[in-house]
PDB file of C-alpha atoms in Angstrom:
ATOM      1  CA  MET A  20     -63.248  28.240 -51.702  1.00  0.00           C
ATOM      2  CA  PRO A  21     -60.034  30.670 -49.605  1.00  0.00           C
ATOM      3  CA  ASN A  22     -57.022  32.371 -51.673  1.00  0.00           C
ATOM      4  CA  ARG A  23     -53.930  30.181 -50.268  1.00  0.00           C
ATOM      5  CA  THR A  24     -51.263  31.784 -51.483  1.00  0.00           C
ATOM      6  CA  THR A  25     -51.825  34.757 -49.241  1.00  0.00           C
ATOM      7  CA  ALA A  26     -52.063  33.727 -46.736  1.00  0.00           C
ATOM      8  CA  SER A  27     -49.055  31.094 -47.614  1.00  0.00           C
ATOM      9  CA  ALA A  28     -46.955  34.549 -48.499  1.00  0.00           C
ATOM     10  CA  LEU A  29     -47.129  36.261 -44.958  1.00  0.00           C
ATOM     11  CA  ARG A  30     -43.978  35.748 -43.027  1.00  0.00           C
ATOM     12  CA  THR A  31     -44.518  34.870 -38.984  1.00  0.00           C
ATOM     13  CA  PRO A  32     -44.002  37.220 -36.783  1.00  0.00           C
ATOM     14  CA  ALA A  33     -39.663  36.639 -34.944  1.00  0.00           C
ATOM     15  CA  ALA A  34     -40.693  36.231 -31.040  1.00  0.00           C
ATOM     16  CA  ARG A  35     -39.913  38.534 -28.726  1.00  0.00           C
ATOM     17  CA  HIS A  36     -37.358  36.763 -27.562  1.00  0.00           C
ATOM     18  CA  ALA A  37     -34.928  35.869 -30.296  1.00  0.00           C
ATOM     19  CA  PRO A  38     -31.953  38.337 -30.726  1.00  0.00           C
ATOM     20  CA  SER A  39     -32.766  41.609 -32.759  1.00  0.00           C
ATOM     21  CA  GLN A  40     -29.771  40.215 -34.877  1.00  0.00           C
ATOM     22  CA  PRO A  41     -29.047  36.835 -35.763  1.00  0.00           C
ATOM     23  CA  GLU A  42     -25.664  35.365 -36.284  1.00  0.00           C
ATOM     24  CA  ARG A  43     -25.073  34.229 -39.937  1.00  0.00           C
ATOM     25  CA  ALA A  44     -23.223  32.456 -41.032  1.00  0.00           C
ATOM     26  CA  PRO A  45     -19.077  34.108 -42.889  1.00  0.00           C
ATOM     27  CA  GLN A  46     -20.751  34.176 -46.959  1.00  0.00           C
ATOM     28  CA  PRO A  47     -18.106  32.522 -49.820  1.00  0.00           C
ATOM     29  CA  ALA A  48     -16.244  35.748 -51.329  1.00  0.00           C
ATOM     30  CA  LEU A  49     -17.617  35.776 -54.910  1.00  0.00           C
ATOM     31  CA  ASP A  50     -15.110  35.229 -57.950  1.00  0.00           C
ATOM     32  CA  PRO A  51     -15.443  37.575 -60.709  1.00  0.00           C
ATOM     33  CA  SER A  52     -15.356  35.375 -63.881  1.00  0.00           C
ATOM     34  CA  GLU A  53     -18.409  33.646 -62.020  1.00  0.00           C
ATOM     35  CA  LEU A  54     -20.818  38.037 -62.636  1.00  0.00           C
ATOM     36  CA  ASP A  55     -20.456  37.334 -67.046  1.00  0.00           C
ATOM     37  CA  GLY A  56     -23.008  38.192 -68.345  1.00  0.00           C
ATOM     38  CA  ILE A  57     -25.407  39.311 -65.156  1.00  0.00           C
ATOM     39  CA  GLY A  58     -26.074  43.313 -66.161  1.00  0.00           C
ATOM     40  CA  ASP A  59     -23.986  46.236 -67.942  1.00  0.00           C
ATOM     41  CA  ILE A  60     -24.108  47.986 -64.864  1.00  0.00           C
ATOM     42  CA  ALA A  61     -21.514  50.929 -63.870  1.00  0.00           C
ATOM     43  CA  ASP A  62     -20.719  52.808 -61.363  1.00  0.00           C
ATOM     44  CA  ALA A  63     -19.634  56.216 -61.699  1.00  0.00           C
ATOM     45  CA  GLY A  64     -16.979  55.439 -63.686  1.00  0.00           C
ATOM     46  CA  ARG A  65     -15.220  52.718 -59.929  1.00  0.00           C
ATOM     47  CA  PRO A  66     -13.977  49.988 -61.229  1.00  0.00           C
ATOM     48  CA  SER A  67     -16.692  46.691 -61.093  1.00  0.00           C
ATOM     49  CA  GLY A  68     -16.851  43.458 -60.476  1.00  0.00           C
ATOM     50  CA  TYR A  69     -17.938  42.319 -63.749  1.00  0.00           C
ATOM     51  CA  ALA A  70     -15.520  41.497 -65.660  1.00  0.00           C
ATOM     52  CA  HIS A  71     -16.882  42.270 -69.428  1.00  0.00           C
ATOM     53  CA  LEU A  72     -16.649  45.571 -67.799  1.00  0.00           C
ATOM     54  CA  ALA A  73     -13.257  45.789 -67.174  1.00  0.00           C
ATOM     55  CA  ALA A  74     -12.094  46.183 -71.166  1.00  0.00           C
ATOM     56  CA  PRO A  75     -11.390  49.413 -71.491  1.00  0.00           C
ATOM     57  CA  ARG A  76     -12.977  51.524 -73.890  1.00  0.00           C
ATOM     58  CA  THR A  77     -12.060  51.797 -77.801  1.00  0.00           C
ATOM     59  CA  SER A  78     -14.183  55.287 -78.334  1.00  0.00           C
ATOM     60  CA  PRO A  79     -13.959  58.098 -75.693  1.00  0.00           C
ATOM     61  CA  THR A  80     -17.557  58.453 -74.654  1.00  0.00           C
ATOM     62  CA  ALA A  81     -20.099  61.762 -75.947  1.00  0.00           C
ATOM     63  CA  GLY A  82     -19.673  63.242 -72.873  1.00  0.00           C
ATOM     64  CA  ARG A  83     -15.514  63.798 -73.165  1.00  0.00           C
ATOM     65  CA  LEU A  84     -16.745  64.767 -76.801  1.00  0.00           C
ATOM     66  CA  ALA A  85     -18.286  67.270 -76.340  1.00  0.00           C
ATOM     67  CA  ALA A  86     -16.249  68.278 -74.274  1.00  0.00           C
ATOM     68  CA  ALA A  87     -13.625  68.312 -76.320  1.00  0.00           C
ATOM     69  CA  ALA A  88     -15.667  70.706 -78.587  1.00  0.00           C
ATOM     70  CA  ALA A  89     -16.558  73.086 -76.699  1.00  0.00           C
ATOM     71  CA  SER A  90     -12.523  73.447 -74.880  1.00  0.00           C
ATOM     72  CA  ALA A  91     -11.938  73.497 -79.253  1.00  0.00           C
ATOM     73  CA  ALA A  92     -14.514  76.162 -80.029  1.00  0.00           C
ATOM     74  CA  GLU A  93     -13.658  78.119 -76.096  1.00  0.00           C
ATOM     75  CA  SER A  94     -10.021  77.831 -77.771  1.00  0.00           C
ATOM     76  CA  LEU A  95     -10.683  79.339 -81.020  1.00  0.00           C
ATOM     77  CA  GLY A  96     -12.503  81.378 -79.862  1.00  0.00           C
ATOM     78  CA  ARG A  97      -9.969  83.301 -78.311  1.00  0.00           C
ATOM     79  CA  THR A  98      -7.863  84.400 -81.376  1.00  0.00           C
ATOM     80  CA  SER A  99      -8.521  84.708 -84.485  1.00  0.00           C
ATOM     81  CA  ALA A 100      -9.682  82.566 -87.039  1.00  0.00           C
ATOM     82  CA  ALA A 101      -8.428  81.977 -89.754  1.00  0.00           C
ATOM     83  CA  ALA A 102      -9.994  81.728 -93.107  1.00  0.00           C
ATOM     84  CA  ASP A 103      -8.216  80.070 -95.953  1.00  0.00           C
ATOM     85  CA  ARG A 104      -9.613  76.594 -95.926  1.00  0.00           C
ATOM     86  CA  SER A 105     -13.147  78.299 -96.636  1.00  0.00           C
ATOM     87  CA  GLY A 106     -15.469  74.663 -96.755  1.00  0.00           C
ATOM     88  CA  HIS A 107     -12.950  72.598 -96.131  1.00  0.00           C
ATOM     89  CA  TRP A 108     -12.633  69.778 -92.393  1.00  0.00           C
ATOM     90  CA  ARG A 109      -9.014  69.891 -91.479  1.00  0.00           C
ATOM     91  CA  PRO A 110      -6.927  69.414 -88.053  1.00  0.00           C
ATOM     92  CA  ALA A 111      -7.706  72.429 -85.602  1.00  0.00           C
ATOM     93  CA  PRO A 112      -4.727  74.687 -84.461  1.00  0.00           C
ATOM     94  CA  ARG A 113      -2.905  72.240 -81.777  1.00  0.00           C
ATOM     95  CA  PRO A 114      -3.752  75.339 -79.415  1.00  0.00           C
ATOM     96  CA  ALA A 115      -7.209  74.291 -79.792  1.00  0.00           C
ATOM     97  CA  ARG A 116      -6.455  70.283 -80.044  1.00  0.00           C
ATOM     98  CA  ARG A 117      -4.593  70.398 -75.952  1.00  0.00           C
ATOM     99  CA  GLY A 118      -7.690  69.550 -74.557  1.00  0.00           C
ATOM    100  CA  ALA A 119      -8.932  65.391 -76.103  1.00  0.00           C
ATOM    101  CA  ALA A 120      -7.587  62.726 -75.641  1.00  0.00           C
ATOM    102  CA  VAL A 121      -5.160  60.556 -77.898  1.00  0.00           C
ATOM    103  CA  ARG A 122      -8.066  58.885 -79.284  1.00  0.00           C
ATOM    104  CA  MET A 123      -9.645  61.641 -80.766  1.00  0.00           C
ATOM    105  CA  ARG A 124     -10.211  63.646 -83.584  1.00  0.00           C
ATOM    106  CA  ILE A 125     -10.713  67.621 -83.344  1.00  0.00           C
ATOM    107  CA  SER A 126     -11.187  69.505 -86.581  1.00  0.00           C
ATOM    108  CA  THR A 127     -12.327  73.121 -87.848  1.00  0.00           C
ATOM    109  CA  ALA A 128     -14.351  74.205 -90.159  1.00  0.00           C
ATOM    110  CA  THR A 129     -14.829  77.827 -92.072  1.00  0.00           C
ATOM    111  CA  LEU A 130     -17.941  78.641 -94.029  1.00  0.00           C
ATOM    112  CA  ALA A 131     -18.701  80.986 -95.952  1.00  0.00           C
ATOM    113  CA  PRO A 132     -22.099  83.575 -95.629  1.00  0.00           C
ATOM    114  CA  ASN A 133     -24.183  80.935 -97.683  1.00  0.00           C
ATOM    115  CA  GLY A 134     -21.413  78.150 -98.011  1.00  0.00           C
ATOM    116  CA  SER A 135     -21.827  74.626 -96.658  1.00  0.00           C
ATOM    117  CA  THR A 136     -19.977  71.356 -96.265  1.00  0.00           C
ATOM    118  CA  ALA A 137     -20.580  67.675 -95.889  1.00  0.00           C
ATOM    119  CA  LEU A 138     -20.075  66.887 -92.335  1.00  0.00           C
ATOM    120  CA  PRO A 139     -17.307  63.316 -92.438  1.00  0.00           C
ATOM    121  CA  ALA A 140     -19.079  59.862 -91.692  1.00  0.00           C
ATOM    122  CA  ALA A 141     -17.573  59.066 -88.227  1.00  0.00           C
ATOM    123  CA  PRO A 142     -15.501  56.076 -87.608  1.00  0.00           C
ATOM    124  CA  SER A 143     -18.884  53.330 -86.762  1.00  0.00           C
ATOM    125  CA  GLY A 144     -19.240  52.748 -83.424  1.00  0.00           C
ATOM    126  CA  SER A 145     -18.929  56.404 -82.286  1.00  0.00           C
ATOM    127  CA  ALA A 146     -19.749  59.715 -82.347  1.00  0.00           C
ATOM    128  CA  THR A 147     -19.299  63.366 -83.283  1.00  0.00           C
ATOM    129  CA  ALA A 148     -20.078  65.956 -81.970  1.00  0.00           C
ATOM    130  CA  LEU A 149     -19.968  69.723 -83.251  1.00  0.00           C
ATOM    131  CA  ARG A 150     -19.660  73.458 -81.939  1.00  0.00           C
ATOM    132  CA  LEU A 151     -19.681  76.817 -83.216  1.00  0.00           C
ATOM    133  CA  ALA A 152     -16.718  79.383 -82.078  1.00  0.00           C
ATOM    134  CA  SER A 153     -18.557  81.726 -84.307  1.00  0.00           C
ATOM    135  CA  GLY A 154     -20.741  82.399 -86.777  1.00  0.00           C
ATOM    136  CA  ARG A 155     -24.741  81.163 -86.898  1.00  0.00           C
ATOM    137  CA  ALA A 156     -25.323  77.742 -88.547  1.00  0.00           C
ATOM    138  CA  HIS A 157     -27.814  74.728 -89.198  1.00  0.00           C
ATOM    139  CA  VAL A 158     -26.998  70.976 -89.491  1.00  0.00           C
ATOM    140  CA  LEU A 159     -29.017  68.899 -92.115  1.00  0.00           C
ATOM    141  CA  SER A 160     -29.735  65.794 -92.424  1.00  0.00           C
ATOM    142  CA  ALA A 161     -30.417  64.082 -96.065  1.00  0.00           C
ATOM    143  CA  GLY A 162     -31.691  60.375 -97.027  1.00  0.00           C
ATOM    144  CA  PRO A 163     -29.683  57.901 -99.158  1.00  0.00           C
ATOM    145  CA  ASP A 164     -31.947  59.145-102.054  1.00  0.00           C
ATOM    146  CA  GLY A 165     -31.243  62.737-100.987  1.00  0.00           C
ATOM    147  CA  GLU A 166     -34.808  63.288 -99.987  1.00  0.00           C
ATOM    148  CA  LEU A 167     -34.007  66.531 -96.872  1.00  0.00           C
ATOM    149  CA  ARG A 168     -34.944  64.620 -93.040  1.00  0.00           C
ATOM    150  CA  SER A 169     -34.687  67.503 -90.711  1.00  0.00           C
ATOM    151  CA  VAL A 170     -32.760  70.422 -90.107  1.00  0.00           C
ATOM    152  CA  ARG A 171     -31.230  71.772 -87.218  1.00  0.00           C
ATOM    153  CA  GLU A 172     -29.697  74.780 -85.827  1.00  0.00           C
ATOM    154  CA  LEU A 173     -26.400  74.159 -84.153  1.00  0.00           C
ATOM    155  CA  LEU A 174     -27.216  77.435 -81.399  1.00  0.00           C
ATOM    156  CA  PRO A 175     -23.787  79.277 -79.983  1.00  0.00           C
ATOM    157  CA  GLY A 176     -22.645  77.761 -76.816  1.00  0.00           C
ATOM    158  CA  ARG A 177     -24.496  74.701 -76.839  1.00  0.00           C
ATOM    159  CA  THR A 178     -22.529  71.150 -78.892  1.00  0.00           C
ATOM    160  CA  LEU A 179     -24.765  68.690 -81.350  1.00  0.00           C
ATOM    161  CA  LEU A 180     -24.520  65.708 -80.547  1.00  0.00           C
ATOM    162  CA  LEU A 181     -24.777  63.095 -84.566  1.00  0.00           C
ATOM    163  CA  ALA A 182     -24.677  59.469 -84.466  1.00  0.00           C
ATOM    164  CA  ALA A 183     -22.086  57.827 -87.069  1.00  0.00           C
ATOM    165  CA  GLY A 184     -23.372  57.872 -90.549  1.00  0.00           C
ATOM    166  CA  THR A 185     -23.776  59.767 -93.995  1.00  0.00           C
ATOM    167  CA  GLY A 186     -26.173  62.005 -95.330  1.00  0.00           C
ATOM    168  CA  ASN A 187     -25.143  65.527 -92.949  1.00  0.00           C
ATOM    169  CA  TRP A 188     -24.557  68.572 -94.142  1.00  0.00           C
ATOM    170  CA  LEU A 189     -23.051  72.289 -92.000  1.00  0.00           C
ATOM    171  CA  VAL A 190     -24.599  75.370 -93.647  1.00  0.00           C
ATOM    172  CA  ASN A 191     -23.149  79.014 -92.443  1.00  0.00           C
ATOM    173  CA  THR A 192     -27.285  80.759 -93.101  1.00  0.00           C
ATOM    174  CA  GLY A 193     -25.117  83.822 -91.002  1.00  0.00           C
ATOM    175  CA  THR A 194     -24.159  87.222 -92.617  1.00  0.00           C
ATOM    176  CA  ALA A 195     -20.763  86.450 -91.059  1.00  0.00           C
ATOM    177  CA  ALA A 196     -18.490  83.859 -91.593  1.00  0.00           C
ATOM    178  CA  ALA A 197     -18.613  81.003 -89.566  1.00  0.00           C
ATOM    179  CA  VAL A 198     -15.656  79.095 -87.827  1.00  0.00           C
ATOM    180  CA  ALA A 199     -17.309  74.781 -86.695  1.00  0.00           C
ATOM    181  CA  VAL A 200     -15.752  72.553 -84.249  1.00  0.00           C
ATOM    182  CA  ARG A 201     -16.117  68.630 -84.936  1.00  0.00           C
ATOM    183  CA  ALA A 202     -14.670  66.295 -82.312  1.00  0.00           C
ATOM    184  CA  THR A 203     -14.508  63.005 -83.560  1.00  0.00           C
ATOM    185  CA  GLY A 204     -13.591  59.693 -81.488  1.00  0.00           C
TER     186      GLY A 204
END
């Protein structure tokens, strides 16, 4: 028995006398409300016809958090970091916060050798960007029961992004004081 599906799916060749560009009837413009729920497509920050994408973001993107942390770490690296409240997160100095958007919080912590501090949980739906201004440090992640899940080195010149959550610790693993920058939003 022959397969008729493939034969019926083939297009017949166009006649040679047919115009190369067939005239089409003008299409009516789409109403943006008809596009609700079609998909989550964005084109590099350009305005979209999708109504659910038109709402402004309530939290900064991961790239903006990373850029703010890098800018703050670079600013702190040019100045001498004060070690007056070692081991505690505090708001970054004003020059270090200049590159941050309004909804971002930039904080710093100075850790003595072998010192550690807990990373406060980021607001739900946002992330945390960590970057070293000086020194050497590792980020430890522990489960709710205190069991160690992972150890990641915070490399100089690199930004580490963490999802919202608790159980993360920053530990100075170097022989000198470490200054870390945290950007949340």
